């Protein structure tokens, strides 16, 4: 318990969070979708809206994601035993909140870092920890640009998708995953974390912000999709991946003083690019 009267409870689950009757009513009654014209404009302006987001928030918005280093240790040790460095792709790197904790801890890795927003990529390059010997940052729209223009086929050991896929239109998510699949080596891994179905942020959207099933637009024009385990597993399966781990992370921040309970739901997953049966492991 903190001095502010807040406590945090975290657990993992295979089933989605149970909604209250009030929450169920709210979601059932929110049927009005944003007009097709506005939806098309949001798609056209997607890069501009994320660029403006980073202009407003610079490097202050997202906390450094040190939790990823735990996952990388296991993968790094495996590569070191083979006498090789770990090659990482962070797809949707933002301003580097995931890559710089990794570089700071001096893991034996090389990182490709790409983002939709040119401004975000510039922030990465301006960071004191950025070095072209250890990292290559570049602008890329995973839904249409060719990732192989920068990264050779089957040379990446680990790709991360951390709060990235939710910002892409559902119709284009598969294309992004297929691009990542091509640059991953057989036996390569995707580490995924993003918004889960019935997260607090999903239930806070007011009427008029809904774009489609589990898909919403924020006031600043950026968009967010909320994943179920089944939807995500199906998407990765279509792209050719096998599921290793796929579970909800349920977090409840309880503020006893104000009588508030904020239920956060994330999906944390690990997917594998299978090794062809004829290839040596």
Short mmCIF file of C-alpha atoms in Angstrom, two decimals:
data_model
loop_
_atom_site.label_atom_id
_atom_site.label_comp_id
_atom_site.label_asym_id
_atom_site.label_seq_id
_atom_site.Cartn_x
_atom_site.Cartn_y
_atom_site.Cartn_z
CA UNK A 1 0.00 0.00 0.00
CA UNK A 2 1.40 3.40 -0.96
CA UNK A 3 1.12 6.65 0.99
CA UNK A 4 -1.57 7.78 -1.45
CA UNK A 5 -3.82 4.92 -0.35
CA UNK A 6 -3.35 3.04 -3.62
CA UNK A 7 -2.66 -0.67 -3.97
CA UNK A 8 -1.91 -2.71 -7.07
CA UNK A 9 -3.07 -6.27 -7.72
CA UNK A 10 -1.81 -8.15 -10.78
CA UNK A 11 -2.64 -11.59 -12.11
CA UNK A 12 -2.65 -13.47 -15.41
CA UNK A 13 -5.71 -15.21 -16.87
CA UNK A 14 -6.85 -17.15 -19.92
CA UNK A 15 -10.40 -15.76 -19.80
CA UNK A 16 -11.41 -12.14 -20.22
CA UNK A 17 -12.37 -9.84 -17.37
CA UNK A 18 -15.95 -10.18 -16.10
CA UNK A 19 -17.94 -7.01 -16.71
CA UNK A 20 -20.37 -5.44 -14.27
CA UNK A 21 -24.03 -5.12 -15.44
CA UNK A 22 -23.44 -1.35 -15.90
CA UNK A 23 -20.39 -1.95 -18.08
CA UNK A 24 -22.27 -4.53 -20.17
CA UNK A 25 -25.11 -2.06 -20.74
CA UNK A 26 -22.68 0.68 -21.76
CA UNK A 27 -21.01 -1.51 -24.40
CA UNK A 28 -24.32 -2.90 -25.70
CA UNK A 29 -25.79 0.58 -26.11
CA UNK A 30 -22.73 2.05 -27.85
CA UNK A 31 -23.77 1.16 -31.40
CA UNK A 32 -23.20 4.41 -33.30
CA UNK A 33 -20.07 4.25 -35.46
CA UNK A 34 -17.98 7.17 -36.69
CA UNK A 35 -18.99 7.99 -40.31
CA UNK A 36 -17.15 6.32 -43.21
CA UNK A 37 -15.91 9.72 -44.38
CA UNK A 38 -14.33 10.51 -41.01
CA UNK A 39 -12.91 6.99 -40.74
CA UNK A 40 -11.21 7.36 -44.13
CA UNK A 41 -9.78 10.72 -43.05
CA UNK A 42 -8.43 9.19 -39.81
CA UNK A 43 -6.70 6.48 -41.88
CA UNK A 44 -5.19 9.07 -44.23
CA UNK A 45 -4.07 11.25 -41.31
CA UNK A 46 -2.77 8.40 -39.12
CA UNK A 47 0.92 9.27 -39.55
CA UNK A 48 0.27 12.99 -39.05
CA UNK A 49 -1.74 12.33 -35.87
CA UNK A 50 1.05 10.21 -34.33
CA UNK A 51 3.64 12.79 -35.37
CA UNK A 52 1.61 15.48 -33.57
CA UNK A 53 1.32 13.17 -30.55
CA UNK A 54 5.12 12.99 -30.29
CA UNK A 55 5.40 16.74 -30.90
CA UNK A 56 3.14 17.38 -27.89
CA UNK A 57 4.54 14.72 -25.58
CA UNK A 58 8.18 14.55 -26.84
CA UNK A 59 9.84 11.74 -24.86
CA UNK A 60 7.80 12.07 -21.68
CA UNK A 61 4.67 10.04 -22.26
CA UNK A 62 5.59 6.34 -22.05
CA UNK A 63 7.59 4.90 -19.17
CA UNK A 64 10.74 2.93 -19.93
CA UNK A 65 9.75 -0.70 -20.32
CA UNK A 66 12.35 -2.50 -18.23
CA UNK A 67 10.07 -5.56 -17.92
CA UNK A 68 11.16 -6.67 -21.40
CA UNK A 69 14.75 -7.35 -20.28
CA UNK A 70 13.57 -10.42 -18.35
CA UNK A 71 12.29 -11.97 -21.57
CA UNK A 72 15.44 -11.05 -23.49
CA UNK A 73 17.81 -12.63 -20.98
CA UNK A 74 16.53 -16.09 -21.85
CA UNK A 75 16.80 -15.44 -25.58
CA UNK A 76 20.20 -13.76 -25.34
CA UNK A 77 21.68 -16.65 -23.37
CA UNK A 78 20.50 -19.05 -26.06
CA UNK A 79 22.25 -17.05 -28.81
CA UNK A 80 25.44 -16.58 -26.77
CA UNK A 81 25.69 -20.34 -26.32
CA UNK A 82 25.79 -20.50 -30.13
CA UNK A 83 28.48 -17.78 -30.20
CA UNK A 84 26.20 -15.21 -31.83
CA UNK A 85 24.72 -11.84 -30.92
CA UNK A 86 20.98 -11.41 -30.53
CA UNK A 87 19.41 -9.38 -33.36
CA UNK A 88 16.25 -7.53 -32.34
CA UNK A 89 13.59 -5.64 -34.28
CA UNK A 90 11.41 -3.25 -32.35
CA UNK A 91 8.47 -2.62 -34.65
CA UNK A 92 6.86 0.64 -33.58
CA UNK A 93 9.74 1.82 -31.40
CA UNK A 94 8.22 5.19 -30.49
CA UNK A 95 10.90 7.28 -28.79
CA UNK A 96 12.89 4.23 -27.65
CA UNK A 97 11.32 3.37 -24.29
CA UNK A 98 11.96 -0.31 -24.86
CA UNK A 99 15.29 -0.26 -26.70
CA UNK A 100 17.24 2.15 -24.49
CA UNK A 101 16.80 0.15 -21.25
CA UNK A 102 18.17 -2.83 -23.23
CA UNK A 103 21.12 -0.88 -24.60
CA UNK A 104 21.77 0.64 -21.17
CA UNK A 105 22.03 -2.80 -19.60
CA UNK A 106 24.60 -3.57 -22.30
CA UNK A 107 23.07 -6.81 -23.53
CA UNK A 108 24.97 -8.32 -26.43
CA UNK A 109 22.40 -7.28 -29.02
CA UNK A 110 21.93 -5.30 -32.21
CA UNK A 111 18.61 -3.48 -32.53
CA UNK A 112 16.64 -2.44 -35.61
CA UNK A 113 14.10 0.16 -34.50
CA UNK A 114 11.37 1.43 -36.81
CA UNK A 115 8.34 3.65 -36.33
CA UNK A 116 5.48 5.11 -38.36
CA UNK A 117 6.31 8.60 -37.06
CA UNK A 118 9.41 10.38 -38.51
CA UNK A 119 9.45 12.60 -35.40
CA UNK A 120 9.65 9.58 -33.07
CA UNK A 121 12.58 8.18 -35.08
CA UNK A 122 14.40 11.52 -34.75
CA UNK A 123 13.94 11.40 -30.96
CA UNK A 124 15.52 7.93 -30.95
CA UNK A 125 18.51 9.17 -32.96
CA UNK A 126 18.98 12.14 -30.61
CA UNK A 127 19.19 9.93 -27.51
CA UNK A 128 22.66 9.84 -25.93
CA UNK A 129 22.57 6.02 -25.91
CA UNK A 130 21.96 5.81 -29.66
CA UNK A 131 24.92 4.41 -31.59
CA UNK A 132 24.84 3.14 -35.17
CA UNK A 133 27.18 0.32 -34.13
CA UNK A 134 24.45 -1.10 -31.89
CA UNK A 135 21.21 0.27 -33.31
CA UNK A 136 19.64 1.34 -36.61
CA UNK A 137 16.52 3.52 -36.38
CA UNK A 138 14.41 4.16 -39.48
CA UNK A 139 10.95 5.32 -40.50
CA UNK A 140 8.61 2.61 -41.79
CA UNK A 141 4.89 2.08 -42.25
CA UNK A 142 4.54 -1.66 -41.60
CA UNK A 143 1.25 -1.76 -43.50
CA UNK A 144 2.74 -0.65 -46.85
CA UNK A 145 6.53 0.01 -46.77
CA UNK A 146 8.92 -2.86 -47.50
CA UNK A 147 10.71 -3.87 -44.28
CA UNK A 148 13.17 -5.89 -46.38
CA UNK A 149 14.51 -2.66 -47.90
CA UNK A 150 16.36 -2.23 -44.58
CA UNK A 151 16.49 -5.69 -43.00
CA UNK A 152 17.58 -8.86 -44.78
CA UNK A 153 15.21 -11.83 -44.90
CA UNK A 154 15.42 -14.23 -41.92
CA UNK A 155 18.10 -12.32 -39.97
CA UNK A 156 16.12 -11.21 -36.88
CA UNK A 157 16.02 -13.36 -33.72
CA UNK A 158 13.37 -11.44 -31.77
CA UNK A 159 10.75 -8.89 -32.81
CA UNK A 160 8.76 -6.83 -30.31
CA UNK A 161 5.27 -5.43 -30.83
CA UNK A 162 4.62 -3.43 -27.68
CA UNK A 163 1.44 -1.29 -27.78
CA UNK A 164 1.81 -1.03 -31.57
CA UNK A 165 -0.63 -3.36 -33.33
CA UNK A 166 -3.59 -1.74 -31.52
CA UNK A 167 -2.85 1.54 -33.36
CA UNK A 168 -3.15 -0.12 -36.79
CA UNK A 169 -6.46 -0.52 -38.62
CA UNK A 170 -7.69 -4.13 -38.13
CA UNK A 171 -7.82 -4.63 -41.93
CA UNK A 172 -4.07 -3.96 -42.14
CA UNK A 173 -2.79 -5.84 -39.06
CA UNK A 174 -2.14 -9.05 -41.00
CA UNK A 175 0.06 -7.23 -43.53
CA UNK A 176 2.22 -5.87 -40.68
CA UNK A 177 2.61 -9.35 -39.17
CA UNK A 178 3.50 -10.88 -42.54
CA UNK A 179 6.30 -8.32 -42.97
CA UNK A 180 7.73 -9.22 -39.55
CA UNK A 181 7.42 -12.93 -40.36
CA UNK A 182 9.66 -12.51 -43.44
CA UNK A 183 12.58 -10.89 -41.60
CA UNK A 184 12.45 -13.27 -38.61
CA UNK A 185 14.68 -16.33 -38.80
CA UNK A 186 13.00 -19.75 -38.42
CA UNK A 187 12.77 -20.31 -34.67
CA UNK A 188 12.54 -16.53 -34.14
CA UNK A 189 10.16 -15.08 -31.58
CA UNK A 190 7.67 -12.19 -31.44
CA UNK A 191 7.11 -10.67 -27.99
CA UNK A 192 3.73 -8.95 -27.85
CA UNK A 193 2.03 -6.72 -25.30
CA UNK A 194 -1.00 -4.54 -25.97
CA UNK A 195 -4.46 -3.50 -24.81
CA UNK A 196 -6.78 -6.37 -23.89
CA UNK A 197 -10.53 -6.65 -24.29
CA UNK A 198 -12.53 -4.70 -21.64
CA UNK A 199 -9.54 -2.68 -20.47
CA UNK A 200 -10.48 0.42 -18.47
CA UNK A 201 -9.45 2.64 -21.41
CA UNK A 202 -11.99 0.86 -23.67
CA UNK A 203 -14.85 1.44 -21.21
CA UNK A 204 -13.98 5.13 -20.81
CA UNK A 205 -14.69 5.98 -24.46
CA UNK A 206 -17.83 8.07 -24.82
CA UNK A 207 -20.46 7.52 -27.48
CA UNK A 208 -19.28 8.79 -30.87
CA UNK A 209 -15.73 7.39 -30.60
CA UNK A 210 -16.42 3.88 -31.87
CA UNK A 211 -14.92 2.92 -35.25
CA UNK A 212 -15.83 -0.78 -35.24
CA UNK A 213 -15.90 -3.82 -32.97
CA UNK A 214 -13.37 -3.18 -30.16
CA UNK A 215 -11.88 -0.30 -32.19
CA UNK A 216 -12.01 3.36 -31.05
CA UNK A 217 -10.61 6.81 -31.78
CA UNK A 218 -9.13 9.10 -29.12
CA UNK A 219 -9.62 12.87 -29.04
CA UNK A 220 -6.24 13.45 -30.69
CA UNK A 221 -7.15 11.28 -33.71
CA UNK A 222 -4.96 8.30 -32.74
CA UNK A 223 -6.79 4.98 -32.66
CA UNK A 224 -6.82 1.97 -30.38
CA UNK A 225 -7.95 -1.63 -30.79
CA UNK A 226 -8.61 -3.92 -27.82
CA UNK A 227 -7.62 -7.56 -28.38
CA UNK A 228 -9.20 -10.79 -27.25
CA UNK A 229 -6.90 -13.82 -26.94
CA UNK A 230 -8.79 -15.61 -29.70
CA UNK A 231 -8.63 -12.70 -32.16
CA UNK A 232 -4.89 -12.22 -31.62
CA UNK A 233 -4.06 -15.92 -31.88
CA UNK A 234 -6.07 -16.16 -35.12
CA UNK A 235 -4.25 -13.16 -36.60
CA UNK A 236 -0.77 -14.55 -35.84
CA UNK A 237 -1.80 -18.00 -37.06
CA UNK A 238 -2.89 -16.52 -40.40
CA UNK A 239 0.57 -14.93 -40.73
CA UNK A 240 2.24 -18.32 -40.16
CA UNK A 241 3.16 -18.14 -36.46
CA UNK A 242 2.67 -20.67 -33.67
CA UNK A 243 1.44 -19.55 -30.24
CA UNK A 244 3.75 -20.17 -27.28
CA UNK A 245 2.11 -17.91 -24.66
CA UNK A 246 -1.07 -15.86 -24.95
CA UNK A 247 -2.70 -14.60 -21.77
CA UNK A 248 -4.44 -11.62 -20.23
CA UNK A 249 -2.58 -9.59 -17.63
CA UNK A 250 -5.18 -8.21 -15.21
CA UNK A 251 -4.15 -5.26 -13.06
CA UNK A 252 -6.33 -3.47 -10.54
CA UNK A 253 -5.28 -0.20 -9.01
CA UNK A 254 -7.45 0.39 -5.95
CA UNK A 255 -7.62 3.83 -4.36
CA UNK A 256 -9.39 3.23 -1.03
CA UNK A 257 -9.49 6.92 -0.12
CA UNK A 258 -11.49 7.83 -3.24
CA UNK A 259 -13.25 4.47 -3.52
CA UNK A 260 -11.93 3.90 -7.04
CA UNK A 261 -10.94 0.65 -8.69
CA UNK A 262 -9.27 0.94 -12.11
CA UNK A 263 -9.19 -2.44 -13.92
CA UNK A 264 -6.46 -2.56 -16.58
CA UNK A 265 -6.36 -5.45 -19.04
CA UNK A 266 -3.38 -6.19 -21.27
CA UNK A 267 -2.59 -9.12 -23.52
CA UNK A 268 0.94 -10.49 -23.15
CA UNK A 269 1.98 -13.10 -25.68
CA UNK A 270 4.86 -14.90 -27.35
CA UNK A 271 4.72 -16.28 -30.88
CA UNK A 272 7.16 -18.49 -32.80
CA UNK A 273 8.12 -18.61 -36.47
CA UNK A 274 8.29 -22.40 -36.91
CA UNK A 275 11.44 -24.15 -38.07
CA UNK A 276 10.81 -26.18 -41.25
CA UNK A 277 10.92 -29.88 -40.44
CA UNK A 278 13.80 -30.45 -42.89
CA UNK A 279 15.98 -27.77 -41.22
CA UNK A 280 18.36 -28.46 -38.33
CA UNK A 281 17.18 -26.81 -35.08
#
